[in-house]
mmCIF file of C-alpha atoms and ligand atoms in Angstrom:
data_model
loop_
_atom_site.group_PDB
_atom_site.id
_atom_site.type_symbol
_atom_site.label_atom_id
_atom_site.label_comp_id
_atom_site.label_asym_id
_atom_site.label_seq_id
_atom_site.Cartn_x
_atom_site.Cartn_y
_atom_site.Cartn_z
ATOM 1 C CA UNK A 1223 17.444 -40.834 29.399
ATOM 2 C CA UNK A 1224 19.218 -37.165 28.854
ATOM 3 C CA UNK A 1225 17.539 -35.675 26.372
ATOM 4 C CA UNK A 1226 21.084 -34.458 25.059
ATOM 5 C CA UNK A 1227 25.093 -34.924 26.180
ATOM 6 C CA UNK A 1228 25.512 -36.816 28.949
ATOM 7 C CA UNK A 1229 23.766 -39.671 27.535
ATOM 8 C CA UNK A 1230 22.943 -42.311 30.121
ATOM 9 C CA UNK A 1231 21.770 -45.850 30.163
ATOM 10 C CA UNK A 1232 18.541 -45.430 31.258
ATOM 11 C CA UNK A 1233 17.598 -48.772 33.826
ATOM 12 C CA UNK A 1234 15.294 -51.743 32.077
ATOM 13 C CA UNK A 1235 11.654 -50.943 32.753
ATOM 14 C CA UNK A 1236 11.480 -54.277 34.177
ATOM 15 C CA UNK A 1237 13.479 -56.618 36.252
ATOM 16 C CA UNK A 1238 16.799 -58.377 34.854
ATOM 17 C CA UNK A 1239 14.821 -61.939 35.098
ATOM 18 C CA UNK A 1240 11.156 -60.771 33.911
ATOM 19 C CA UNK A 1241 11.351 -61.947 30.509
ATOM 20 C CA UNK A 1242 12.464 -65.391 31.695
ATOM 21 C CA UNK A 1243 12.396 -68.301 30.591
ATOM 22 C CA UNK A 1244 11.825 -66.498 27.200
ATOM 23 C CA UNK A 1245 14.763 -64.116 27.434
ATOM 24 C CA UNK A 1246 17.790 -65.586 30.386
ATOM 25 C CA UNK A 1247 18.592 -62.638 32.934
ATOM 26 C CA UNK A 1248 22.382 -63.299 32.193
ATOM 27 C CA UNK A 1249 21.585 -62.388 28.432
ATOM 28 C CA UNK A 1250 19.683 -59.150 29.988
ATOM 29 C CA UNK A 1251 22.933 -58.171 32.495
ATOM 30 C CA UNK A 1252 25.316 -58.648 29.816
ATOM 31 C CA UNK A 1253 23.317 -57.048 26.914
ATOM 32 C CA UNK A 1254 21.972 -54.260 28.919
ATOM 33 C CA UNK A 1255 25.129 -53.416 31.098
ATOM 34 C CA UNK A 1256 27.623 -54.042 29.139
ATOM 35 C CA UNK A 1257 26.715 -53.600 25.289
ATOM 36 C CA UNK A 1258 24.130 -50.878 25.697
ATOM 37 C CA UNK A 1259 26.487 -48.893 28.182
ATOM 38 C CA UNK A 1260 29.547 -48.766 26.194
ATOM 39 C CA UNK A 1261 27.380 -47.447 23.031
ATOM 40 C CA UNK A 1262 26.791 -44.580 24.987
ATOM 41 C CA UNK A 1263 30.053 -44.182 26.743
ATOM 42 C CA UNK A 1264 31.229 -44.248 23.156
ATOM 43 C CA UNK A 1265 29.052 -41.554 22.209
ATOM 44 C CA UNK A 1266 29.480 -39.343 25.212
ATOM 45 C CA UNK A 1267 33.429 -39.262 24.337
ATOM 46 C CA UNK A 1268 32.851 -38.280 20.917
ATOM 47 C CA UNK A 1269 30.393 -35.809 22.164
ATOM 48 C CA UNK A 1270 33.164 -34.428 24.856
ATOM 49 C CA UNK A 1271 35.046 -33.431 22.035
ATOM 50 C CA UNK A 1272 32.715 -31.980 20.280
ATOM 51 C CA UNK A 1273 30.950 -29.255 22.281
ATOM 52 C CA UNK A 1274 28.688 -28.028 19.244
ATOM 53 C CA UNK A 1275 26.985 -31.331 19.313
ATOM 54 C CA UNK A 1276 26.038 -31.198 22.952
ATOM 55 C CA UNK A 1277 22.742 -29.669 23.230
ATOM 56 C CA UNK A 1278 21.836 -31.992 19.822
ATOM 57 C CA UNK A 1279 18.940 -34.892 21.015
ATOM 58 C CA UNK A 1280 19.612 -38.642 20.142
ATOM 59 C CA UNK A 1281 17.908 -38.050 16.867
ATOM 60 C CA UNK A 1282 18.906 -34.687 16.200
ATOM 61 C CA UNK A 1283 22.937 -36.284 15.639
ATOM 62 C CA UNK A 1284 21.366 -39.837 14.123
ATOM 63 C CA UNK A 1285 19.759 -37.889 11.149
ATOM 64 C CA UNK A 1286 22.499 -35.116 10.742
ATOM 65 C CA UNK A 1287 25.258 -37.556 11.207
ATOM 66 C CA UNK A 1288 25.663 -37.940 7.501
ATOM 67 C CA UNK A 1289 26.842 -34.793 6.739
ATOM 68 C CA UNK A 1290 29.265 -34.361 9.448
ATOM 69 C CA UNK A 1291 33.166 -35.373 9.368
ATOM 70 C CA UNK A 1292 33.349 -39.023 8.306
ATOM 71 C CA UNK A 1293 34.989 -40.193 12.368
ATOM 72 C CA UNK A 1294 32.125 -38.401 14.149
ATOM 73 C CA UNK A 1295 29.653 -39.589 11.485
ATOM 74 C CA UNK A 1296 30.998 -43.249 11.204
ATOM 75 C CA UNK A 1297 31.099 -43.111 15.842
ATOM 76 C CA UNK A 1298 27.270 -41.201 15.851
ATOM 77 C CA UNK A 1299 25.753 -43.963 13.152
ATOM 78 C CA UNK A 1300 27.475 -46.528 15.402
ATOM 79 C CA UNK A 1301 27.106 -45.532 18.879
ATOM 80 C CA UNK A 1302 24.256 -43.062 18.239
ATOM 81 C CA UNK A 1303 22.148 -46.101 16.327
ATOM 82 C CA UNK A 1304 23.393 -48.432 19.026
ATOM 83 C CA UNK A 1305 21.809 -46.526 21.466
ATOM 84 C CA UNK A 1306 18.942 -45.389 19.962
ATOM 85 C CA UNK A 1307 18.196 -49.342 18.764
ATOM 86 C CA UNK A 1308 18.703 -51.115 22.192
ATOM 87 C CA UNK A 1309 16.621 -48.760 23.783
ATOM 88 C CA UNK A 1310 13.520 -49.320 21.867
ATOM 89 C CA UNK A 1311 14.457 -52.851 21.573
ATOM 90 C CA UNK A 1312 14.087 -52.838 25.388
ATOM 91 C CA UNK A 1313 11.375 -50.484 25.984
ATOM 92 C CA UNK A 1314 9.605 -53.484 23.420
ATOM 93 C CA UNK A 1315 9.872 -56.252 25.738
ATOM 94 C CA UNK A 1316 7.684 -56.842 29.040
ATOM 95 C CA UNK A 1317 6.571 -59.815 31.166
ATOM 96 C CA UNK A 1318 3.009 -58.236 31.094
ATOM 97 C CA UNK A 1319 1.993 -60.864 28.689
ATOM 98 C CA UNK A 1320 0.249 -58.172 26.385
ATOM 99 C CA UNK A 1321 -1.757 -59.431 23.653
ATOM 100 C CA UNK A 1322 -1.467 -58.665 20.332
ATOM 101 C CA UNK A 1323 -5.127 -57.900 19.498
ATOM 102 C CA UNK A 1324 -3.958 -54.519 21.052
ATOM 103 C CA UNK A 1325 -5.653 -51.215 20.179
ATOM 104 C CA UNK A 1326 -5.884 -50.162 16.639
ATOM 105 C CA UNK A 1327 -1.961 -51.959 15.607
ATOM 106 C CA UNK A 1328 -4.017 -55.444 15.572
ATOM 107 C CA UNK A 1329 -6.514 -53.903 12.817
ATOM 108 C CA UNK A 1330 -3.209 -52.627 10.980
ATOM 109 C CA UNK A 1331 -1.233 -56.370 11.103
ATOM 110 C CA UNK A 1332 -4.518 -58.233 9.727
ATOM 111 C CA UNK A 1333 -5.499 -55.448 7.162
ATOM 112 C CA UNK A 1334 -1.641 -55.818 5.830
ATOM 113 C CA UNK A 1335 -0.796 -58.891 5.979
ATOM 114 C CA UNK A 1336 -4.193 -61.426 6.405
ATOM 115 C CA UNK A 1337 -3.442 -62.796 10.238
ATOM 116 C CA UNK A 1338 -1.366 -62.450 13.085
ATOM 117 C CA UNK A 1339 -0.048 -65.132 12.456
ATOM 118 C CA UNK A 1340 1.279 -64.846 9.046
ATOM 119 C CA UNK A 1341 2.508 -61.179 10.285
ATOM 120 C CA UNK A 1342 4.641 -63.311 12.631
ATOM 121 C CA UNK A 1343 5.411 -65.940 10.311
ATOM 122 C CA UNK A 1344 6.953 -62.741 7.716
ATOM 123 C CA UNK A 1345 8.071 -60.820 10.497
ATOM 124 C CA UNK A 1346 10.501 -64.077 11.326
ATOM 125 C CA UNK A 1347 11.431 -64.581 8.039
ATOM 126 C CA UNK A 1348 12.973 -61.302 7.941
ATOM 127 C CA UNK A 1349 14.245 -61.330 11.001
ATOM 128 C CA UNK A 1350 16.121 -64.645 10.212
ATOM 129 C CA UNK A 1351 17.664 -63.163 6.833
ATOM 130 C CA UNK A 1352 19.547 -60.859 8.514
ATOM 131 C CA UNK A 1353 23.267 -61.761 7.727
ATOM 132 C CA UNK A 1354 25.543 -60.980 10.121
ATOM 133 C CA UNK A 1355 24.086 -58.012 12.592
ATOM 134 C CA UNK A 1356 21.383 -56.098 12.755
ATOM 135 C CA UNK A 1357 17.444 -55.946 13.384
ATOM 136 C CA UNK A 1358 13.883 -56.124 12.336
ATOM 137 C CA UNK A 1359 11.559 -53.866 12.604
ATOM 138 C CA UNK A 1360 7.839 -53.455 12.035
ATOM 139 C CA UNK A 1361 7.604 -49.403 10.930
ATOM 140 C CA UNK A 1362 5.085 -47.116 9.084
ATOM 141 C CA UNK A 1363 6.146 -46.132 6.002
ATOM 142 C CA UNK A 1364 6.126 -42.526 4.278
ATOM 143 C CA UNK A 1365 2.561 -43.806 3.021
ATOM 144 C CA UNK A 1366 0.955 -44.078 6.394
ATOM 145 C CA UNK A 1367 1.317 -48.638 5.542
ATOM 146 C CA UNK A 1368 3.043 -50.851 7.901
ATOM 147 C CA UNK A 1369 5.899 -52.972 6.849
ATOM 148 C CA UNK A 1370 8.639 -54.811 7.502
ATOM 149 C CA UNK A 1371 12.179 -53.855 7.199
ATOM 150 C CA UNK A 1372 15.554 -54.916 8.266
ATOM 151 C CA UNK A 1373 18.213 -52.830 9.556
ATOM 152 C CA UNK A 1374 22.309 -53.647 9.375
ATOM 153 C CA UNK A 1375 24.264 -52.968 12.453
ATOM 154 C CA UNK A 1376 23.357 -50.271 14.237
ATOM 155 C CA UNK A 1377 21.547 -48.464 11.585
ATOM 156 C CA UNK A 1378 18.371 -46.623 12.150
ATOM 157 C CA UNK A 1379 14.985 -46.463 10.310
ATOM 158 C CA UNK A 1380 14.005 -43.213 11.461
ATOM 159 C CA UNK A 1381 17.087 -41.921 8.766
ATOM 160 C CA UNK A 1382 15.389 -43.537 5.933
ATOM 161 C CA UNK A 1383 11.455 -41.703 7.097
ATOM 162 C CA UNK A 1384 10.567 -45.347 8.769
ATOM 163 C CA UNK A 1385 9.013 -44.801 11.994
ATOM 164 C CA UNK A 1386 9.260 -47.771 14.283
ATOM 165 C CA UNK A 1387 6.903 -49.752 16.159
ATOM 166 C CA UNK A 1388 8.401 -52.841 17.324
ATOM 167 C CA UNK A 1389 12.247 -54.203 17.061
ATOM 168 C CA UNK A 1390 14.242 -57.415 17.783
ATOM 169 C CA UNK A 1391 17.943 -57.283 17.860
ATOM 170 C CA UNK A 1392 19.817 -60.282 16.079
ATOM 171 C CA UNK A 1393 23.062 -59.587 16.772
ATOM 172 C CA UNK A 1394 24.223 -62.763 17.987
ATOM 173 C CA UNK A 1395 24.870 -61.361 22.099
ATOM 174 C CA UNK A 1396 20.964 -60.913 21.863
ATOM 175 C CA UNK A 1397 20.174 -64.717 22.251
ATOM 176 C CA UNK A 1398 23.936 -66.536 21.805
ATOM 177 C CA UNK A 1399 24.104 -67.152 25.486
ATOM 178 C CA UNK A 1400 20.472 -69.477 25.981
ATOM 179 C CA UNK A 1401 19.983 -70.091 22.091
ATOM 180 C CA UNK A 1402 23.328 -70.755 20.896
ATOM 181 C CA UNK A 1403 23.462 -70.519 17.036
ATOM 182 C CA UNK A 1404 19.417 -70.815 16.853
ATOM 183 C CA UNK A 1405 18.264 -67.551 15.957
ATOM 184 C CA UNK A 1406 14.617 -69.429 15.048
ATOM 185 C CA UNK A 1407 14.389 -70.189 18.475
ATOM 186 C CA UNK A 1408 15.257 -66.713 19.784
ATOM 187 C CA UNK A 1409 12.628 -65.151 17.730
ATOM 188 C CA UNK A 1410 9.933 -67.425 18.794
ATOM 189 C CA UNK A 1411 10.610 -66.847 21.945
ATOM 190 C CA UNK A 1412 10.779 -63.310 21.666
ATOM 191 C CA UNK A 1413 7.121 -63.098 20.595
ATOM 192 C CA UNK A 1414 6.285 -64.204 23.712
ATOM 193 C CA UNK A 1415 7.690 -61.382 25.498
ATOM 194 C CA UNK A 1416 6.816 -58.826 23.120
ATOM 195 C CA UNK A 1417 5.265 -55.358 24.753
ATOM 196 C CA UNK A 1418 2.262 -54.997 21.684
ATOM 197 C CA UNK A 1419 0.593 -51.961 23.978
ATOM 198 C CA UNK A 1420 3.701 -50.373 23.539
ATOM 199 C CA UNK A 1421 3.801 -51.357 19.836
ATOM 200 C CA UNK A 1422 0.033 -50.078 19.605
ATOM 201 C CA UNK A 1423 1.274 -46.552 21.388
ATOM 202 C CA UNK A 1424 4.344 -46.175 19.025
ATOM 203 C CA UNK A 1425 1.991 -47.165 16.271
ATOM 204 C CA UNK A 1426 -0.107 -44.293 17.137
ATOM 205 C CA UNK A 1427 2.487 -42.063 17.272
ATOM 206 C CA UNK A 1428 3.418 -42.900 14.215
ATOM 207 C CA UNK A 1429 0.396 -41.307 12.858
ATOM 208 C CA UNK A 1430 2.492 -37.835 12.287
ATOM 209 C CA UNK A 1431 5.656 -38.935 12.130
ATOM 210 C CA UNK A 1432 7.904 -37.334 8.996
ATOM 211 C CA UNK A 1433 10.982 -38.661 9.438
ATOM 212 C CA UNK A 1434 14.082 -36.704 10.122
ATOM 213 C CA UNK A 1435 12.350 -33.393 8.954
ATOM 214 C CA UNK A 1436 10.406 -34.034 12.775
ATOM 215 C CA UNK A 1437 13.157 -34.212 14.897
ATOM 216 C CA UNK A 1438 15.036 -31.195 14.646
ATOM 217 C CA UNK A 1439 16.540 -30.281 11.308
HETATM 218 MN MN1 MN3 B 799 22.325 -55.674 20.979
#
């Protein structure tokens, strides 16, 4: 991934089929190909046309994008978010069959919310009261906690000082293809194929993390 203008889709760090049969390769072509790439062809032709923006990093435009002209800030929340969200969404997922009892993140999820499993019972929840499109997201909040939020579209958390740890996309192309109209079953499925030494490294990161005021401003 560019750093700045030319974006590119940077390739799945795993195979098309590796989260299988959790995740259906098609769903992975079609979502990763297709979806993710025209977010950032998107935002590369706004970009073109606006050479002052060039040099700016993914989050650099995401958290200034509100006070820019309402059709570059309406195409950067958009295709910005879009590509900002499928790529950690991706970089989430792995075939590694990580465990959860991960580093220091596992401490975290039983401290806040009693058991792994009732973290993943909650994180569902949310994740299923998502109308319409969007995400979940387990982030640290401005208070060093962990929580759960959910995300519309192609928003980000990282504009309202979330930092994020792990994501699942619920726009319907995430899971329509093998799960139909069941996003239960997607998100079930999901947790099997969930990266949690990832989660535990973006965790960590997130020790420092100070929203927007971080990345550039
Ligand atoms: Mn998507």
């Amino acid at each position: 991934m560019n750093k700045h203008y030319p974006y590119v889709n940077p390739p799945l760090p795993y195979d098309y089929n590796a989260l299988e049969p959790y995740i259906d390769a098609l769903t992975m072509h079609l979502h990763h190909d297709r979806h993710l790439q025209t977010y950032v062809n998107n935002l590369n032709e706004t970009l073109k046309n606006n050479p002052e923006l060039q040099s700016w990093s993914l989050e650099k435009l995401i958290c200034n994008a509100e006070y820019m002209p309402k059709d570059i800030q309406v195409s950067i929340q958009h295709n910005g978010g879009g590509v900002y969200n499928h790529i950690f969404y991706f970089n989430g997922m792995s075939n590694s069959e990580t465990r959860c009892q991960a580093g220091v993140l596992y401490d975290a999820l039983v401290n806040e919310f009693g058991s792994v499993d009732a973290f993943l019972q909650e994180f569902k929840e949310k994740a299923l009261s998502v109308f319409g499109s969007g995400y979940a997201w387990l982030v640290v909040d401005q208070n060093h906690e962990i929580e759960i939020i959910t995300s519309a579209n192609q928003d980000t958390p990282i504009v309202q000082k979330f930092c994020p740890i792990l994501a699942i996309d619920v726009w319907e192309h995430a899971y329509y293809l093998k799960h139909y109209n069941e996003r239960n079953a997607y998100i079930q499925n999901w947790f099997y194929v969930v990266d949690w030494e990832r989660a535990n490294m973006n965790y960590l990161e997130c020790a420092d993390f100070k929203g927007c005021i971080d990345l550039g401003n």
